[in-house]
Amino acid sequence: NRVGITERFRDLVIRGNQLTPGEEMQINLSGMNWYLQRVQGFWKSSMHWISPADEISQNDYLQILSKAGFDDVLTTIGNHFGFKGLACFHLTFIAVSYCSQGFVHYDMTGSAPGRNESRFFNVIIPLLLSNETSPELDLGSPDGGVVGQYKYQYNVATLLGDDALHATSAVDYRDVRQMRMAATVYVADIAEDNIDEIMQYYTQYYPPADAPEFLLSIAGTHWDPKKTNARLPTPKPKNTMQDSSSYF
């Protein structure tokens, strides 16, 4: 909890100091700028998310991914799907204490133009889980129904690609004063042929949503099968995230 993200989430979703649905604001945690948002009211959920608000906090997030060994994850994804390169670009921390009814949606579509596949994944990494709970992720169908459920596990990430319909399951941890918290990382094989589709589903404050040229400039910077130096940034000596276990 060195940066203060976990404590801020506890204040928001456990102690009742939540934002109003759809509200968003810039905040400062441990001298870094972050962006705090709550989902819209139709999500029927207490979910909030905190994401980088500038290049400094974005790079800090990328460095903790490096410290945690996320380069190996990128290598596995890239090699398995035969991608030309990968970049991590849409980074958040999310937390929720209750949801009365999940909103079925997908995070991306059209990332592989003309092909029935995906060049994008939302990688969901559980950080805190409630001790006793029913499944937390609904798997959706095109008609808006639920066809299955999934229970998150520590040390097991979930990958959601193009058209992967999903929703937060109906849960309520408030009586036991707990919350579920995760890191989410969008990774994609970004190129000229899919940048418009990626930007259409881009909801981050930083990098700016009106700057597709920025995403194109970082294409393949975090993994490239032809470049050994295409990796996540290595944590700097005095970085706040040197101990990844206490960062959040």
mmCIF file of C-alpha atoms in Angstrom:
data_model
loop_
_atom_site.group_PDB
_atom_site.id
_atom_site.type_symbol
_atom_site.label_atom_id
_atom_site.label_comp_id
_atom_site.label_asym_id
_atom_site.label_seq_id
_atom_site.Cartn_x
_atom_site.Cartn_y
_atom_site.Cartn_z
ATOM 1 C CA ASN A 1 0.000 0.000 0.000
ATOM 2 C CA ARG A 2 2.987 2.268 -0.559
ATOM 3 C CA VAL A 3 1.249 4.429 -3.164
ATOM 4 C CA GLY A 4 -2.106 4.421 -1.363
ATOM 5 C CA ILE A 5 -4.329 2.905 -4.049
ATOM 6 C CA THR A 6 -5.716 0.117 -1.852
ATOM 7 C CA GLU A 7 -6.510 2.491 1.004
ATOM 8 C CA ARG A 8 -8.226 4.920 -1.341
ATOM 9 C CA PHE A 9 -10.381 2.099 -2.695
ATOM 10 C CA ARG A 10 -11.296 1.009 0.840
ATOM 11 C CA ASP A 11 -12.448 4.539 1.566
ATOM 12 C CA LEU A 12 -14.518 4.590 -1.608
ATOM 13 C CA VAL A 13 -16.205 1.194 -1.725
ATOM 14 C CA ILE A 14 -16.109 -0.062 1.890
ATOM 15 C CA ARG A 15 -16.397 3.074 4.051
ATOM 16 C CA GLY A 16 -19.066 4.587 1.845
ATOM 17 C CA ASN A 17 -17.217 7.641 0.533
ATOM 18 C CA GLN A 18 -17.940 6.718 -3.056
ATOM 19 C CA LEU A 19 -18.265 9.001 -6.039
ATOM 20 C CA THR A 20 -21.646 9.500 -7.647
ATOM 21 C CA PRO A 21 -22.232 7.232 -10.688
ATOM 22 C CA GLY A 22 -20.317 8.555 -13.678
ATOM 23 C CA GLU A 23 -18.260 11.017 -11.616
ATOM 24 C CA GLU A 24 -14.529 11.341 -12.304
ATOM 25 C CA MET A 25 -11.653 13.443 -11.008
ATOM 26 C CA GLN A 26 -7.898 13.773 -10.849
ATOM 27 C CA ILE A 27 -6.247 12.729 -7.584
ATOM 28 C CA ASN A 28 -2.706 12.725 -6.215
ATOM 29 C CA LEU A 29 -1.288 9.658 -4.487
ATOM 30 C CA SER A 30 2.270 9.651 -3.138
ATOM 31 C CA GLY A 31 3.184 12.586 -5.339
ATOM 32 C CA MET A 32 1.854 11.046 -8.570
ATOM 33 C CA ASN A 33 -1.184 12.033 -10.595
ATOM 34 C CA TRP A 34 -3.943 9.469 -11.084
ATOM 35 C CA TYR A 35 -7.466 9.560 -12.476
ATOM 36 C CA LEU A 36 -10.397 8.267 -10.410
ATOM 37 C CA GLN A 37 -13.709 7.244 -11.973
ATOM 38 C CA ARG A 38 -16.912 5.474 -10.990
ATOM 39 C CA VAL A 39 -18.957 3.480 -13.492
ATOM 40 C CA GLN A 40 -22.214 4.875 -14.832
ATOM 41 C CA GLY A 41 -25.421 4.161 -12.944
ATOM 42 C CA PHE A 42 -26.679 1.546 -15.395
ATOM 43 C CA TRP A 43 -23.829 -0.720 -14.233
ATOM 44 C CA LYS A 44 -25.655 -0.987 -10.862
ATOM 45 C CA SER A 45 -22.343 -1.377 -9.106
ATOM 46 C CA SER A 46 -19.983 0.333 -6.678
ATOM 47 C CA MET A 47 -17.076 -0.259 -9.068
ATOM 48 C CA HIS A 48 -14.455 2.480 -9.199
ATOM 49 C CA TRP A 49 -11.218 2.539 -11.113
ATOM 50 C CA ILE A 50 -7.949 4.401 -10.771
ATOM 51 C CA SER A 51 -5.721 4.865 -13.800
ATOM 52 C CA PRO A 52 -2.612 6.889 -14.698
ATOM 53 C CA ALA A 53 -3.235 10.580 -15.342
ATOM 54 C CA ASP A 54 0.109 11.367 -16.955
ATOM 55 C CA GLU A 55 3.324 9.879 -18.288
ATOM 56 C CA ILE A 56 4.909 9.573 -14.831
ATOM 57 C CA SER A 57 2.185 7.408 -13.288
ATOM 58 C CA GLN A 58 1.824 5.472 -16.556
ATOM 59 C CA ASN A 59 5.525 4.603 -16.494
ATOM 60 C CA ASP A 60 5.312 3.670 -12.817
ATOM 61 C CA TYR A 61 2.521 1.227 -13.601
ATOM 62 C CA LEU A 62 4.532 -0.271 -16.468
ATOM 63 C CA GLN A 63 7.549 -0.637 -14.188
ATOM 64 C CA ILE A 64 5.612 -2.582 -11.562
ATOM 65 C CA LEU A 65 4.389 -4.890 -14.329
ATOM 66 C CA SER A 66 8.030 -5.422 -15.247
ATOM 67 C CA LYS A 67 8.941 -6.107 -11.622
ATOM 68 C CA ALA A 68 6.119 -8.649 -11.392
ATOM 69 C CA GLY A 69 7.343 -10.576 -14.448
ATOM 70 C CA PHE A 70 4.714 -9.406 -16.937
ATOM 71 C CA ASP A 71 7.290 -9.555 -19.742
ATOM 72 C CA ASP A 72 6.905 -13.338 -19.599
ATOM 73 C CA VAL A 73 3.137 -12.974 -20.021
ATOM 74 C CA LEU A 74 3.607 -10.777 -23.090
ATOM 75 C CA THR A 75 6.077 -13.254 -24.583
ATOM 76 C CA THR A 76 3.637 -16.133 -24.068
ATOM 77 C CA ILE A 77 0.702 -14.238 -25.574
ATOM 78 C CA GLY A 78 2.737 -12.933 -28.505
ATOM 79 C CA ASN A 79 4.271 -16.271 -29.422
ATOM 80 C CA HIS A 80 1.064 -18.255 -28.969
ATOM 81 C CA PHE A 81 -0.982 -16.011 -31.256
ATOM 82 C CA GLY A 82 1.806 -15.157 -33.676
ATOM 83 C CA PHE A 83 1.590 -11.405 -33.138
ATOM 84 C CA LYS A 84 4.040 -8.985 -34.749
ATOM 85 C CA GLY A 85 4.423 -7.004 -31.534
ATOM 86 C CA LEU A 86 2.635 -6.006 -28.319
ATOM 87 C CA ALA A 87 2.188 -2.854 -26.279
ATOM 88 C CA CYS A 88 0.502 -2.296 -22.909
ATOM 89 C CA PHE A 89 -1.510 0.895 -23.121
ATOM 90 C CA HIS A 90 -4.789 0.973 -21.169
ATOM 91 C CA LEU A 91 -3.853 0.474 -17.502
ATOM 92 C CA THR A 92 -6.182 0.530 -14.502
ATOM 93 C CA PHE A 93 -6.792 -0.671 -10.990
ATOM 94 C CA ILE A 94 -10.435 -1.533 -10.246
ATOM 95 C CA ALA A 95 -12.312 -2.266 -7.032
ATOM 96 C CA VAL A 96 -15.884 -3.229 -6.201
ATOM 97 C CA SER A 97 -17.812 -4.104 -3.034
ATOM 98 C CA TYR A 98 -21.244 -4.796 -4.531
ATOM 99 C CA CYS A 99 -23.074 -5.255 -7.798
ATOM 100 C CA SER A 100 -26.820 -5.855 -7.979
ATOM 101 C CA GLN A 101 -26.945 -6.705 -11.692
ATOM 102 C CA GLY A 102 -24.055 -6.968 -14.135
ATOM 103 C CA PHE A 103 -23.932 -4.959 -17.359
ATOM 104 C CA VAL A 104 -23.036 -7.317 -20.215
ATOM 105 C CA HIS A 105 -20.534 -5.728 -22.603
ATOM 106 C CA TYR A 106 -17.315 -6.335 -24.487
ATOM 107 C CA ASP A 107 -14.119 -4.304 -24.198
ATOM 108 C CA MET A 108 -13.091 -4.467 -27.855
ATOM 109 C CA THR A 109 -14.233 -5.580 -31.289
ATOM 110 C CA GLY A 110 -12.579 -5.391 -34.701
ATOM 111 C CA SER A 111 -8.950 -5.484 -33.561
ATOM 112 C CA ALA A 112 -8.173 -8.000 -36.326
ATOM 113 C CA PRO A 113 -9.912 -6.471 -39.371
ATOM 114 C CA GLY A 114 -11.356 -9.032 -41.771
ATOM 115 C CA ARG A 115 -10.504 -12.000 -39.568
ATOM 116 C CA ASN A 116 -12.452 -13.865 -36.909
ATOM 117 C CA GLU A 117 -9.762 -13.522 -34.261
ATOM 118 C CA SER A 118 -8.379 -11.024 -31.781
ATOM 119 C CA ARG A 119 -5.220 -8.917 -31.689
ATOM 120 C CA PHE A 120 -6.248 -7.474 -28.330
ATOM 121 C CA PHE A 121 -6.646 -8.777 -24.789
ATOM 122 C CA ASN A 122 -7.776 -7.250 -21.533
ATOM 123 C CA VAL A 123 -5.655 -9.031 -18.916
ATOM 124 C CA ILE A 124 -7.388 -9.020 -15.505
ATOM 125 C CA ILE A 125 -5.053 -9.739 -12.573
ATOM 126 C CA PRO A 126 -6.765 -10.326 -9.181
ATOM 127 C CA LEU A 127 -5.065 -8.489 -6.316
ATOM 128 C CA LEU A 128 -7.620 -8.807 -3.492
ATOM 129 C CA LEU A 129 -10.483 -11.310 -3.319
ATOM 130 C CA SER A 130 -13.301 -11.750 -0.844
ATOM 131 C CA ASN A 131 -12.772 -14.735 1.446
ATOM 132 C CA GLU A 132 -16.083 -16.412 0.667
ATOM 133 C CA THR A 133 -18.002 -15.482 -2.442
ATOM 134 C CA SER A 134 -19.917 -16.888 -5.370
ATOM 135 C CA PRO A 135 -18.532 -16.528 -8.925
ATOM 136 C CA GLU A 136 -17.605 -12.936 -9.755
ATOM 137 C CA LEU A 137 -17.516 -12.799 -13.564
ATOM 138 C CA ASP A 138 -20.516 -13.468 -15.794
ATOM 139 C CA LEU A 139 -19.874 -14.756 -19.312
ATOM 140 C CA GLY A 140 -22.422 -13.238 -21.646
ATOM 141 C CA SER A 141 -24.289 -14.167 -24.818
ATOM 142 C CA PRO A 142 -25.217 -11.898 -27.761
ATOM 143 C CA ASP A 143 -28.815 -11.598 -26.516
ATOM 144 C CA GLY A 144 -27.611 -10.102 -23.225
ATOM 145 C CA GLY A 145 -28.033 -13.282 -21.212
ATOM 146 C CA VAL A 146 -25.503 -15.130 -19.080
ATOM 147 C CA VAL A 147 -24.146 -18.471 -20.296
ATOM 148 C CA GLY A 148 -21.573 -19.137 -17.587
ATOM 149 C CA GLN A 149 -19.733 -17.771 -14.573
ATOM 150 C CA TYR A 150 -16.142 -17.635 -13.416
ATOM 151 C CA LYS A 151 -14.558 -17.295 -9.980
ATOM 152 C CA TYR A 152 -11.319 -15.320 -9.864
ATOM 153 C CA GLN A 153 -8.226 -16.944 -8.331
ATOM 154 C CA TYR A 154 -4.974 -15.517 -7.025
ATOM 155 C CA ASN A 155 -2.028 -15.948 -9.396
ATOM 156 C CA VAL A 156 -4.378 -16.673 -12.318
ATOM 157 C CA ALA A 157 -5.088 -13.912 -14.831
ATOM 158 C CA THR A 158 -8.112 -13.770 -17.119
ATOM 159 C CA LEU A 159 -7.774 -12.756 -20.784
ATOM 160 C CA LEU A 160 -10.747 -11.184 -22.564
ATOM 161 C CA GLY A 161 -10.377 -10.691 -26.308
ATOM 162 C CA ASP A 162 -12.542 -9.253 -29.076
ATOM 163 C CA ASP A 163 -16.298 -9.680 -28.581
ATOM 164 C CA ALA A 164 -15.814 -11.459 -25.233
ATOM 165 C CA LEU A 165 -19.131 -10.564 -23.627
ATOM 166 C CA HIS A 166 -18.870 -10.349 -19.858
ATOM 167 C CA ALA A 167 -20.187 -8.582 -16.770
ATOM 168 C CA THR A 168 -19.543 -8.263 -13.067
ATOM 169 C CA SER A 169 -21.608 -10.921 -11.307
ATOM 170 C CA ALA A 170 -24.144 -9.965 -8.662
ATOM 171 C CA VAL A 171 -22.087 -9.858 -5.441
ATOM 172 C CA ASP A 172 -22.214 -8.024 -2.132
ATOM 173 C CA TYR A 173 -19.238 -7.897 0.247
ATOM 174 C CA ARG A 174 -20.448 -4.935 2.325
ATOM 175 C CA ASP A 175 -21.646 -6.942 5.345
ATOM 176 C CA VAL A 176 -18.156 -8.419 5.746
ATOM 177 C CA ARG A 177 -16.504 -5.073 4.827
ATOM 178 C CA GLN A 178 -14.464 -6.518 1.993
ATOM 179 C CA MET A 179 -13.841 -5.634 -1.634
ATOM 180 C CA ARG A 180 -12.466 -7.220 -4.781
ATOM 181 C CA MET A 181 -9.545 -5.441 -6.399
ATOM 182 C CA ALA A 182 -7.715 -6.141 -9.647
ATOM 183 C CA ALA A 183 -5.210 -4.703 -12.075
ATOM 184 C CA THR A 184 -6.357 -4.576 -15.683
ATOM 185 C CA VAL A 185 -3.952 -4.268 -18.594
ATOM 186 C CA TYR A 186 -4.957 -3.821 -22.216
ATOM 187 C CA VAL A 187 -2.389 -5.350 -24.557
ATOM 188 C CA ALA A 188 -2.618 -5.264 -28.334
ATOM 189 C CA ASP A 189 -0.805 -5.828 -31.584
ATOM 190 C CA ILE A 190 -1.307 -2.200 -32.668
ATOM 191 C CA ALA A 191 -0.983 -1.196 -36.322
ATOM 192 C CA GLU A 192 -2.409 1.169 -38.913
ATOM 193 C CA ASP A 193 -5.091 -1.357 -39.882
ATOM 194 C CA ASN A 194 -6.664 -1.543 -36.405
ATOM 195 C CA ILE A 195 -5.870 1.760 -34.692
ATOM 196 C CA ASP A 196 -9.304 3.237 -35.487
ATOM 197 C CA GLU A 197 -11.105 0.271 -33.917
ATOM 198 C CA ILE A 198 -8.868 0.373 -30.845
ATOM 199 C CA MET A 199 -9.467 4.087 -30.340
ATOM 200 C CA GLN A 200 -13.230 3.597 -30.687
ATOM 201 C CA TYR A 201 -13.245 1.499 -27.497
ATOM 202 C CA TYR A 202 -10.590 3.472 -25.656
ATOM 203 C CA THR A 203 -11.778 5.066 -22.397
ATOM 204 C CA GLN A 204 -8.552 6.131 -20.685
ATOM 205 C CA TYR A 205 -7.677 9.621 -19.505
ATOM 206 C CA TYR A 206 -4.013 8.971 -20.363
ATOM 207 C CA PRO A 207 -2.719 8.445 -22.983
ATOM 208 C CA PRO A 208 -5.243 10.916 -24.460
ATOM 209 C CA ALA A 209 -8.118 9.360 -26.382
ATOM 210 C CA ASP A 210 -7.669 11.891 -29.185
ATOM 211 C CA ALA A 211 -4.050 10.875 -29.875
ATOM 212 C CA PRO A 212 -3.998 7.699 -31.988
ATOM 213 C CA GLU A 213 -0.527 8.671 -33.168
ATOM 214 C CA PHE A 214 0.746 8.054 -29.629
ATOM 215 C CA LEU A 215 -0.518 4.468 -29.589
ATOM 216 C CA LEU A 216 0.964 3.890 -33.035
ATOM 217 C CA SER A 217 4.293 5.216 -31.773
ATOM 218 C CA ILE A 218 4.440 2.614 -28.984
ATOM 219 C CA ALA A 219 3.323 -0.342 -31.135
ATOM 220 C CA GLY A 220 5.499 -3.354 -30.348
ATOM 221 C CA THR A 221 7.572 -1.533 -27.737
ATOM 222 C CA HIS A 222 6.860 -4.018 -24.920
ATOM 223 C CA TRP A 223 7.280 -7.226 -26.914
ATOM 224 C CA ASP A 224 8.609 -7.861 -30.405
ATOM 225 C CA PRO A 225 9.856 -11.272 -31.555
ATOM 226 C CA LYS A 226 12.570 -9.586 -33.618
ATOM 227 C CA LYS A 227 13.806 -7.125 -30.973
ATOM 228 C CA THR A 228 15.312 -8.349 -27.704
ATOM 229 C CA ASN A 229 15.163 -4.817 -26.252
ATOM 230 C CA ALA A 230 11.370 -4.592 -26.689
ATOM 231 C CA ARG A 231 10.444 -4.954 -23.027
ATOM 232 C CA LEU A 232 8.598 -3.199 -20.246
ATOM 233 C CA PRO A 233 10.615 -0.420 -18.590
ATOM 234 C CA THR A 234 12.891 -1.648 -15.804
ATOM 235 C CA PRO A 235 12.134 -0.115 -12.365
ATOM 236 C CA LYS A 236 14.494 2.716 -11.489
ATOM 237 C CA PRO A 237 16.583 2.516 -8.276
ATOM 238 C CA LYS A 238 14.412 4.903 -6.244
ATOM 239 C CA ASN A 239 11.102 4.014 -7.840
ATOM 240 C CA THR A 240 8.187 3.679 -5.419
ATOM 241 C CA MET A 241 7.489 0.226 -6.799
ATOM 242 C CA GLN A 242 10.750 -1.583 -6.130
ATOM 243 C CA ASP A 243 8.859 -3.867 -3.748
ATOM 244 C CA SER A 244 5.897 -4.888 -5.897
ATOM 245 C CA SER A 245 4.161 -6.678 -3.031
ATOM 246 C CA SER A 246 3.621 -3.426 -1.118
ATOM 247 C CA TYR A 247 3.056 -1.072 -4.034
ATOM 248 C CA PHE A 248 -0.714 -0.979 -4.048
#
